[in-house]
PDB file of C-alpha atoms in Angstrom:
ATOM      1  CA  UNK A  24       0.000   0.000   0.000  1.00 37.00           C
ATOM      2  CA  UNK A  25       1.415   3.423  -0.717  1.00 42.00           C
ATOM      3  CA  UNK A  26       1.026   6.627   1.147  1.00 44.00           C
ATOM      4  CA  UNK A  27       2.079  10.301   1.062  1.00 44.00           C
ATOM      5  CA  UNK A  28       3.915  11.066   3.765  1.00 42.00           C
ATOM      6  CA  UNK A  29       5.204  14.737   5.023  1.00 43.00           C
ATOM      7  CA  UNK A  30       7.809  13.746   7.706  1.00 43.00           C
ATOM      8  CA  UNK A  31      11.049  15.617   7.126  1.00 40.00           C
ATOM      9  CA  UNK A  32      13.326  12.946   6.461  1.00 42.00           C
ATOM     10  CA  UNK A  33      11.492  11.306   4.409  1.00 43.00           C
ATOM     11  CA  UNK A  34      11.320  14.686   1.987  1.00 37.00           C
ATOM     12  CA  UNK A  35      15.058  13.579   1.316  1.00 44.00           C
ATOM     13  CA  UNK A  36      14.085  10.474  -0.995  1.00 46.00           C
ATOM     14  CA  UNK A  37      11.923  12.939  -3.550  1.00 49.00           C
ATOM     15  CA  UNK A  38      14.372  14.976  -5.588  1.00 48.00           C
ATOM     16  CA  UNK A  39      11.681  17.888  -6.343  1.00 49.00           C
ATOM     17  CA  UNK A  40      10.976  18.254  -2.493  1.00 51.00           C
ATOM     18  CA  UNK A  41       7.264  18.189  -2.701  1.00 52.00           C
ATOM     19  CA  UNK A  42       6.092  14.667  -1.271  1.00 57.00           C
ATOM     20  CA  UNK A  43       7.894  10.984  -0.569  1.00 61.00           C
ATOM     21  CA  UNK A  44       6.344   7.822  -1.251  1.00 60.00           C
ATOM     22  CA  UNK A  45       5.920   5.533   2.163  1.00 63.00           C
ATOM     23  CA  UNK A  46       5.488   1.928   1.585  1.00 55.00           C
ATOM     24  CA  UNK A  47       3.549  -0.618   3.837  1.00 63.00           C
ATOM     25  CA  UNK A  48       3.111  -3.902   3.315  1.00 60.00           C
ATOM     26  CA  UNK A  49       4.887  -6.287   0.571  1.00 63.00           C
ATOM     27  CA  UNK A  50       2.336  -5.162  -2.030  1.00 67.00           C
ATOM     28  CA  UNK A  51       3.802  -5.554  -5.892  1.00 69.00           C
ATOM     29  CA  UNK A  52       7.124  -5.921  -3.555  1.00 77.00           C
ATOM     30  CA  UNK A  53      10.361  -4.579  -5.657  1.00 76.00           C
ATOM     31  CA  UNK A  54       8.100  -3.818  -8.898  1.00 73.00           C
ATOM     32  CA  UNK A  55       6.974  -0.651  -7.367  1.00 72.00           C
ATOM     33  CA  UNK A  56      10.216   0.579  -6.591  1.00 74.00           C
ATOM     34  CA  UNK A  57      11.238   0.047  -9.559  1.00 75.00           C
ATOM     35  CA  UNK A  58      13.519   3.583 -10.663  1.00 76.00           C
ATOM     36  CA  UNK A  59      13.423   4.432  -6.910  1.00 77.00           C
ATOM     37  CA  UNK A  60      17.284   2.773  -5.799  1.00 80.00           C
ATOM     38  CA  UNK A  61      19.184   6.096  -5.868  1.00 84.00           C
ATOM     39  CA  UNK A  62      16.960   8.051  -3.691  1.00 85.00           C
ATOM     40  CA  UNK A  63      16.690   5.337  -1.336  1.00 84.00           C
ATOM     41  CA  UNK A  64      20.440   4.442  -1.331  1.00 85.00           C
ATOM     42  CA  UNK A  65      20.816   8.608  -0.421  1.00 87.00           C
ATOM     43  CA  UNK A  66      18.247   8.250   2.431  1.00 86.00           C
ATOM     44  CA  UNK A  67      20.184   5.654   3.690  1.00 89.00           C
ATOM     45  CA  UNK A  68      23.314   6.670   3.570  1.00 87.00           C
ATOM     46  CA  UNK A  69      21.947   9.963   5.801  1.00 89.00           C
ATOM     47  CA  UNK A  70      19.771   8.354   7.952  1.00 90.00           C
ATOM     48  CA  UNK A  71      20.654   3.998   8.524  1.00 92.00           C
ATOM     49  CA  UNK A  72      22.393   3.473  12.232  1.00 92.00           C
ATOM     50  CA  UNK A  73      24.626   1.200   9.849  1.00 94.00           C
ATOM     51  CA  UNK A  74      26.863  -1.183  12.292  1.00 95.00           C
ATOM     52  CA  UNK A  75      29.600  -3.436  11.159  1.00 97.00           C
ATOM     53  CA  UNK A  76      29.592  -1.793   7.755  1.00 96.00           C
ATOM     54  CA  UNK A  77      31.378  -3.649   4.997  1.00 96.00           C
ATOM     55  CA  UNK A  78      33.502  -0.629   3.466  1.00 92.00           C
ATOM     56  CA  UNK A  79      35.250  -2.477   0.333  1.00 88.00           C
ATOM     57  CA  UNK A  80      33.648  -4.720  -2.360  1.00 84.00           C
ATOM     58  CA  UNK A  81      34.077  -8.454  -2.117  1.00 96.00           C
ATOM     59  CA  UNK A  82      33.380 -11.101  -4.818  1.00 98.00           C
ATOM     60  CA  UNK A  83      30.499 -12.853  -3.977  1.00 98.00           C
ATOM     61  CA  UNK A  84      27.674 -12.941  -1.295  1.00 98.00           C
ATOM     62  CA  UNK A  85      25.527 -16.038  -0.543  1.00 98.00           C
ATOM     63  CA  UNK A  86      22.214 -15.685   1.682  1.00 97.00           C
ATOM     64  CA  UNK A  87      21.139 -18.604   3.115  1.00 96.00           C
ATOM     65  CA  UNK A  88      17.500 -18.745   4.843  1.00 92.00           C
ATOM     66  CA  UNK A  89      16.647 -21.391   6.552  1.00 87.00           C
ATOM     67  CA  UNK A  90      14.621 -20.635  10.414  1.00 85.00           C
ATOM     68  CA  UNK A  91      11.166 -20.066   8.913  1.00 77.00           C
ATOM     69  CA  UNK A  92      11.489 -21.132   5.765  1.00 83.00           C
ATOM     70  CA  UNK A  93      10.107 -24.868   4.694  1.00 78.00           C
ATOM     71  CA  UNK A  94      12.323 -27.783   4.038  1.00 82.00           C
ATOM     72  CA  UNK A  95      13.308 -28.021   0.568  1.00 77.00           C
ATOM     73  CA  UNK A  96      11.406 -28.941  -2.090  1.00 74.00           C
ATOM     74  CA  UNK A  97      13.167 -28.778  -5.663  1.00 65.00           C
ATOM     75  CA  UNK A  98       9.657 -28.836  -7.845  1.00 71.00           C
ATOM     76  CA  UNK A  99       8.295 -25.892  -5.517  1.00 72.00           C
ATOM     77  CA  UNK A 100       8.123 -22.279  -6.695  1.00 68.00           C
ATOM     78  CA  UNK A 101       7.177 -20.813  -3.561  1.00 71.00           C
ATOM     79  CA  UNK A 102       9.500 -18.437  -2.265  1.00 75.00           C
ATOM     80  CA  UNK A 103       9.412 -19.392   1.554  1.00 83.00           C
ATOM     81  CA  UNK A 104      11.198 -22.660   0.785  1.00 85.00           C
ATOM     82  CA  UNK A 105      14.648 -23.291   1.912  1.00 88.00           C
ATOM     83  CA  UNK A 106      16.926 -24.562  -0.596  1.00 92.00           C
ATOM     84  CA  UNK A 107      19.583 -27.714  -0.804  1.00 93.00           C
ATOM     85  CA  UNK A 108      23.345 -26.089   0.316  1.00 95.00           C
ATOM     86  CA  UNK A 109      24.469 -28.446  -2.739  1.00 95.00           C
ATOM     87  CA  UNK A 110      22.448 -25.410  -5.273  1.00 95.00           C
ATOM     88  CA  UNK A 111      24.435 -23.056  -2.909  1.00 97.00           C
ATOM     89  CA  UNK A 112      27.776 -24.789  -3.605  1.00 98.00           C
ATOM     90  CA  UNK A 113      26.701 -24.799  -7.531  1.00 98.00           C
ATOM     91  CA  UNK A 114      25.594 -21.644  -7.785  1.00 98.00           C
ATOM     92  CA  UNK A 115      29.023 -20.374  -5.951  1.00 98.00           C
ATOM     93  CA  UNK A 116      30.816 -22.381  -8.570  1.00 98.00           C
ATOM     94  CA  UNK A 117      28.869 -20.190 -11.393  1.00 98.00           C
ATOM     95  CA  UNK A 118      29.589 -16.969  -9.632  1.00 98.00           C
ATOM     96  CA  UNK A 119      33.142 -17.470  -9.247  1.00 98.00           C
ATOM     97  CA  UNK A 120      33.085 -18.679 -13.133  1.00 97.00           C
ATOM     98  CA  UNK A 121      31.029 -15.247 -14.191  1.00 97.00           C
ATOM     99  CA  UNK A 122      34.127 -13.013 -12.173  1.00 97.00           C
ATOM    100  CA  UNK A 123      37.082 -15.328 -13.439  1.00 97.00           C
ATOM    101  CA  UNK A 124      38.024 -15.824 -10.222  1.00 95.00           C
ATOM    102  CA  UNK A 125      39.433 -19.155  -9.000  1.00 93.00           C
ATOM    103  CA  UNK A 126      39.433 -17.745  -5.287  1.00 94.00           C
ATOM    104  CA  UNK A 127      36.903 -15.168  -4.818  1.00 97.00           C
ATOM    105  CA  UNK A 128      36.235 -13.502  -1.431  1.00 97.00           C
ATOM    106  CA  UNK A 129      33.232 -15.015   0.092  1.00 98.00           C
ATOM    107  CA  UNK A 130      30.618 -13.340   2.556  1.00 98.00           C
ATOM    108  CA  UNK A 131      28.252 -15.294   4.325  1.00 98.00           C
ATOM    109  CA  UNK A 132      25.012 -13.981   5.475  1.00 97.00           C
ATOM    110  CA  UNK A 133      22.352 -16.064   7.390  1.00 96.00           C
ATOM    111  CA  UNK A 134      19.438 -16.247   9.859  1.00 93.00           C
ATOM    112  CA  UNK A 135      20.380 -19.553  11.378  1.00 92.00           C
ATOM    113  CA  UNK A 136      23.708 -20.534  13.338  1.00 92.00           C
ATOM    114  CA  UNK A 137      27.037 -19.686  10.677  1.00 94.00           C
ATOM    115  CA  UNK A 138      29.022 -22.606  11.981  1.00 96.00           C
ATOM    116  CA  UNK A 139      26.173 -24.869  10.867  1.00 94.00           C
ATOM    117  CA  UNK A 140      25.618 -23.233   7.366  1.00 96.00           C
ATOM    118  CA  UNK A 141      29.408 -23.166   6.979  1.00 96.00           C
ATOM    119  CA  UNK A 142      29.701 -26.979   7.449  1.00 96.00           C
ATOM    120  CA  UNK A 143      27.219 -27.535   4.918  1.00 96.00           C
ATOM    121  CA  UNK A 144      29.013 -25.668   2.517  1.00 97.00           C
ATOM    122  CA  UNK A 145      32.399 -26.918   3.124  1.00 95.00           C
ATOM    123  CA  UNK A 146      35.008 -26.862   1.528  1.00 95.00           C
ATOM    124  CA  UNK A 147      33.976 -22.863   0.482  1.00 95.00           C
ATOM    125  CA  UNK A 148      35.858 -20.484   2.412  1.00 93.00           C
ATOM    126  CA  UNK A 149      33.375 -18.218   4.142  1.00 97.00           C
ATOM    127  CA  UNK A 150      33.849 -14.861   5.969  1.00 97.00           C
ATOM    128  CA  UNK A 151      30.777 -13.895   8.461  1.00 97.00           C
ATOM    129  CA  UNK A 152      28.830 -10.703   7.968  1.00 97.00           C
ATOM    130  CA  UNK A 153      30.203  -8.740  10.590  1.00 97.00           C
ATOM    131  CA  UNK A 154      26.426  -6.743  10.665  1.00 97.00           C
ATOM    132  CA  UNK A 155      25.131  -5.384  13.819  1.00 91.00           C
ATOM    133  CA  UNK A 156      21.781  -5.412  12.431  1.00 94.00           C
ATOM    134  CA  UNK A 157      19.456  -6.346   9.574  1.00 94.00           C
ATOM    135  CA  UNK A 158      19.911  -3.223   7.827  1.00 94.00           C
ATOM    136  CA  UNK A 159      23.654  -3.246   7.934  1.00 96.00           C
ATOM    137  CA  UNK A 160      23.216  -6.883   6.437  1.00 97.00           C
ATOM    138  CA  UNK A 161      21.582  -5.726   3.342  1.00 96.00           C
ATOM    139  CA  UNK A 162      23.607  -3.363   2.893  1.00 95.00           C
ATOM    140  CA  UNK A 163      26.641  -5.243   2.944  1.00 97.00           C
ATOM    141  CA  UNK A 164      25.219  -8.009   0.997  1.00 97.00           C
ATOM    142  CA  UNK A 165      24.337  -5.191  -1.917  1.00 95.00           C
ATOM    143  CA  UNK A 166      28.540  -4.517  -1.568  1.00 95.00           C
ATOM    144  CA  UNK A 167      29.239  -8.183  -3.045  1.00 98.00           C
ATOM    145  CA  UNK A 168      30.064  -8.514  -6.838  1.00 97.00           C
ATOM    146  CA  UNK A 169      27.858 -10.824  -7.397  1.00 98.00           C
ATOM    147  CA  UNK A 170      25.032 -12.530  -5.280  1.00 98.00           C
ATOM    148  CA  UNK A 171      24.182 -15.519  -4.806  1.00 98.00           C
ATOM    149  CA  UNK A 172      20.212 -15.472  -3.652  1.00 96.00           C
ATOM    150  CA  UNK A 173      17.786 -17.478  -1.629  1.00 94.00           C
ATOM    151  CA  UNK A 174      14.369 -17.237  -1.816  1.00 91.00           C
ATOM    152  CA  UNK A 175      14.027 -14.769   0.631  1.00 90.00           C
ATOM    153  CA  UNK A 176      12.551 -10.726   0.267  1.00 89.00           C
ATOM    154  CA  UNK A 177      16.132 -10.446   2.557  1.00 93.00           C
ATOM    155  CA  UNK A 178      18.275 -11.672  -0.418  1.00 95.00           C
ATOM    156  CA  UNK A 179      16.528  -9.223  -2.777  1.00 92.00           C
ATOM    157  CA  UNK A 180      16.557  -6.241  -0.654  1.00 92.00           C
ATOM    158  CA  UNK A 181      20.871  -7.237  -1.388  1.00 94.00           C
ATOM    159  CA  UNK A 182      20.012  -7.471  -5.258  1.00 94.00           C
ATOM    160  CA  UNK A 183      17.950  -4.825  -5.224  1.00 92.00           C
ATOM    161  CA  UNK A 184      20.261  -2.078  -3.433  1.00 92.00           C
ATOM    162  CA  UNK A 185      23.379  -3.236  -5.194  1.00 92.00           C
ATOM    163  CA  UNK A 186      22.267  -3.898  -8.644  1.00 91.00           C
ATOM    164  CA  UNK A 187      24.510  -6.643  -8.367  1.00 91.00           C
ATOM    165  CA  UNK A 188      24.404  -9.806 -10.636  1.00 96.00           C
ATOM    166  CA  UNK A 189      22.338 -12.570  -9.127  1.00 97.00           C
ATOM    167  CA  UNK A 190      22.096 -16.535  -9.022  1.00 98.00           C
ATOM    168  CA  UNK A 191      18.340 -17.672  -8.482  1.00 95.00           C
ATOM    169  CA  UNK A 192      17.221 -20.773  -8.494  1.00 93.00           C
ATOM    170  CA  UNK A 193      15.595 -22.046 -11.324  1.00 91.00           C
ATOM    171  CA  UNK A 194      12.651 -23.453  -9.742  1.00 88.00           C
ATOM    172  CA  UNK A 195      11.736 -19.773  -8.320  1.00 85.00           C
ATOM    173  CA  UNK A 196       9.220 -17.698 -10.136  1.00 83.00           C
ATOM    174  CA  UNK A 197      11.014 -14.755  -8.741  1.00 84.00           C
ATOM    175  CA  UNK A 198       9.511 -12.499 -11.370  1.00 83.00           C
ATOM    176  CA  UNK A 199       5.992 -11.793  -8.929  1.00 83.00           C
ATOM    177  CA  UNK A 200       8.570 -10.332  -6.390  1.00 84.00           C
ATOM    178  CA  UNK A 201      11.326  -9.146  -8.228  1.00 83.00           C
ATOM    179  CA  UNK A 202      11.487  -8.095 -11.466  1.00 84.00           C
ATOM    180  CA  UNK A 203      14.117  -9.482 -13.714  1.00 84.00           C
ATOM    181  CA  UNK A 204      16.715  -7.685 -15.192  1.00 85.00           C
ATOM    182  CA  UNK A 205      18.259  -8.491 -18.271  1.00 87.00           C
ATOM    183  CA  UNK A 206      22.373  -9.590 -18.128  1.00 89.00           C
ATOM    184  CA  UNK A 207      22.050  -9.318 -14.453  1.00 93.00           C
ATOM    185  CA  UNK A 208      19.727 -12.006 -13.599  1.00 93.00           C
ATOM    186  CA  UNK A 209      20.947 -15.612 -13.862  1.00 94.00           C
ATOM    187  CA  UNK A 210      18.866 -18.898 -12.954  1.00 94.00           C
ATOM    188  CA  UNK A 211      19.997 -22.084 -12.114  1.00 93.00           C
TER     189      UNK A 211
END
């Protein structure tokens, strides 16, 4: 649902000054802001209590959802279904293919216990998200090169900020969440 809004800070995401646009709910989720990144990367930047900000680009990010999301199911196209850490390992392998890199820097980010999600993915070479919060996480996520997504609104928020290449899974219909964009959007 959108709304007009006339708080102060929010006047900083509309470049003529007259109005902002407030979003609540997940509505058409990242259709509608679709055109709206810059302003909302600038009201960030002013106003996000960032902590444990990831300063430099790295190669590759890989979300991994797993606490409320179902167990996986390869023929389902929902997107609150976990998926199998062996598509995480292949779609790593892709990433590092599309950068030419034999060794890429890896970032982990997670809503379940790192140690166990790392131990899944072994023999990748993860760093942790050093994030204080949610925000932060996105954020840092939208840093990587290239991203490698789960099904998760989290994950997108990452794609979404950074216009960063992304691995989806094939199964996904992303496109009712997210809409895809051409050279930038890869499915496997």
């Amino acid at each position: 649902m959108r709304a007009a809004v006339s708080d102060e800070r929010a006047f900083a995401m509309n470049a003529d000054g007259d109005q902002a646009v407030r979003y609540e709910g997940l509505g058409g989720y990242f259709s509608e802001l679709t055109g709206a990144d810059q302003p909302v990367k600038r009201w960030l930047d002013t106003f996000a209590n960032y902590q444990g900000l990831v300063e430099e680009p790295y190669d590759i990010a890989v979300h991994v959802r797993l606490t409320d999301f179902q167990p996986a199911d390869p023929k389902s196209s929902s997107h609150s279904v976990r998926l199998p850490f062996a598509w995480y390992k292949d779609a790593v392998s892709h990433a590092a293919s599309l950068l030419g890199s034999a060794q890429p820097r890896i970032m982990l980010f997670s809503d379940t216990d790192h140690d166990v999600v790392e131990a899944q993915l072994a023999p990748l070479r993860l760093l942790r998200d050093p994030a204080g919060n949610a925000l932060t996480s996105m954020t840092n996520m939208s840093r990587a090169r290239v991203l490698v997504a789960s099904r998760s609104t989290f994950a997108m928020w990452g794609a979404w900020l950074g216009g960063t290449p992304t691995f989806w899974d094939r199964d996904f219909d992303v496109e009712p969440f997210f809409p895809m964009r051409s050279g930038l959007d890869h499915r496997i």
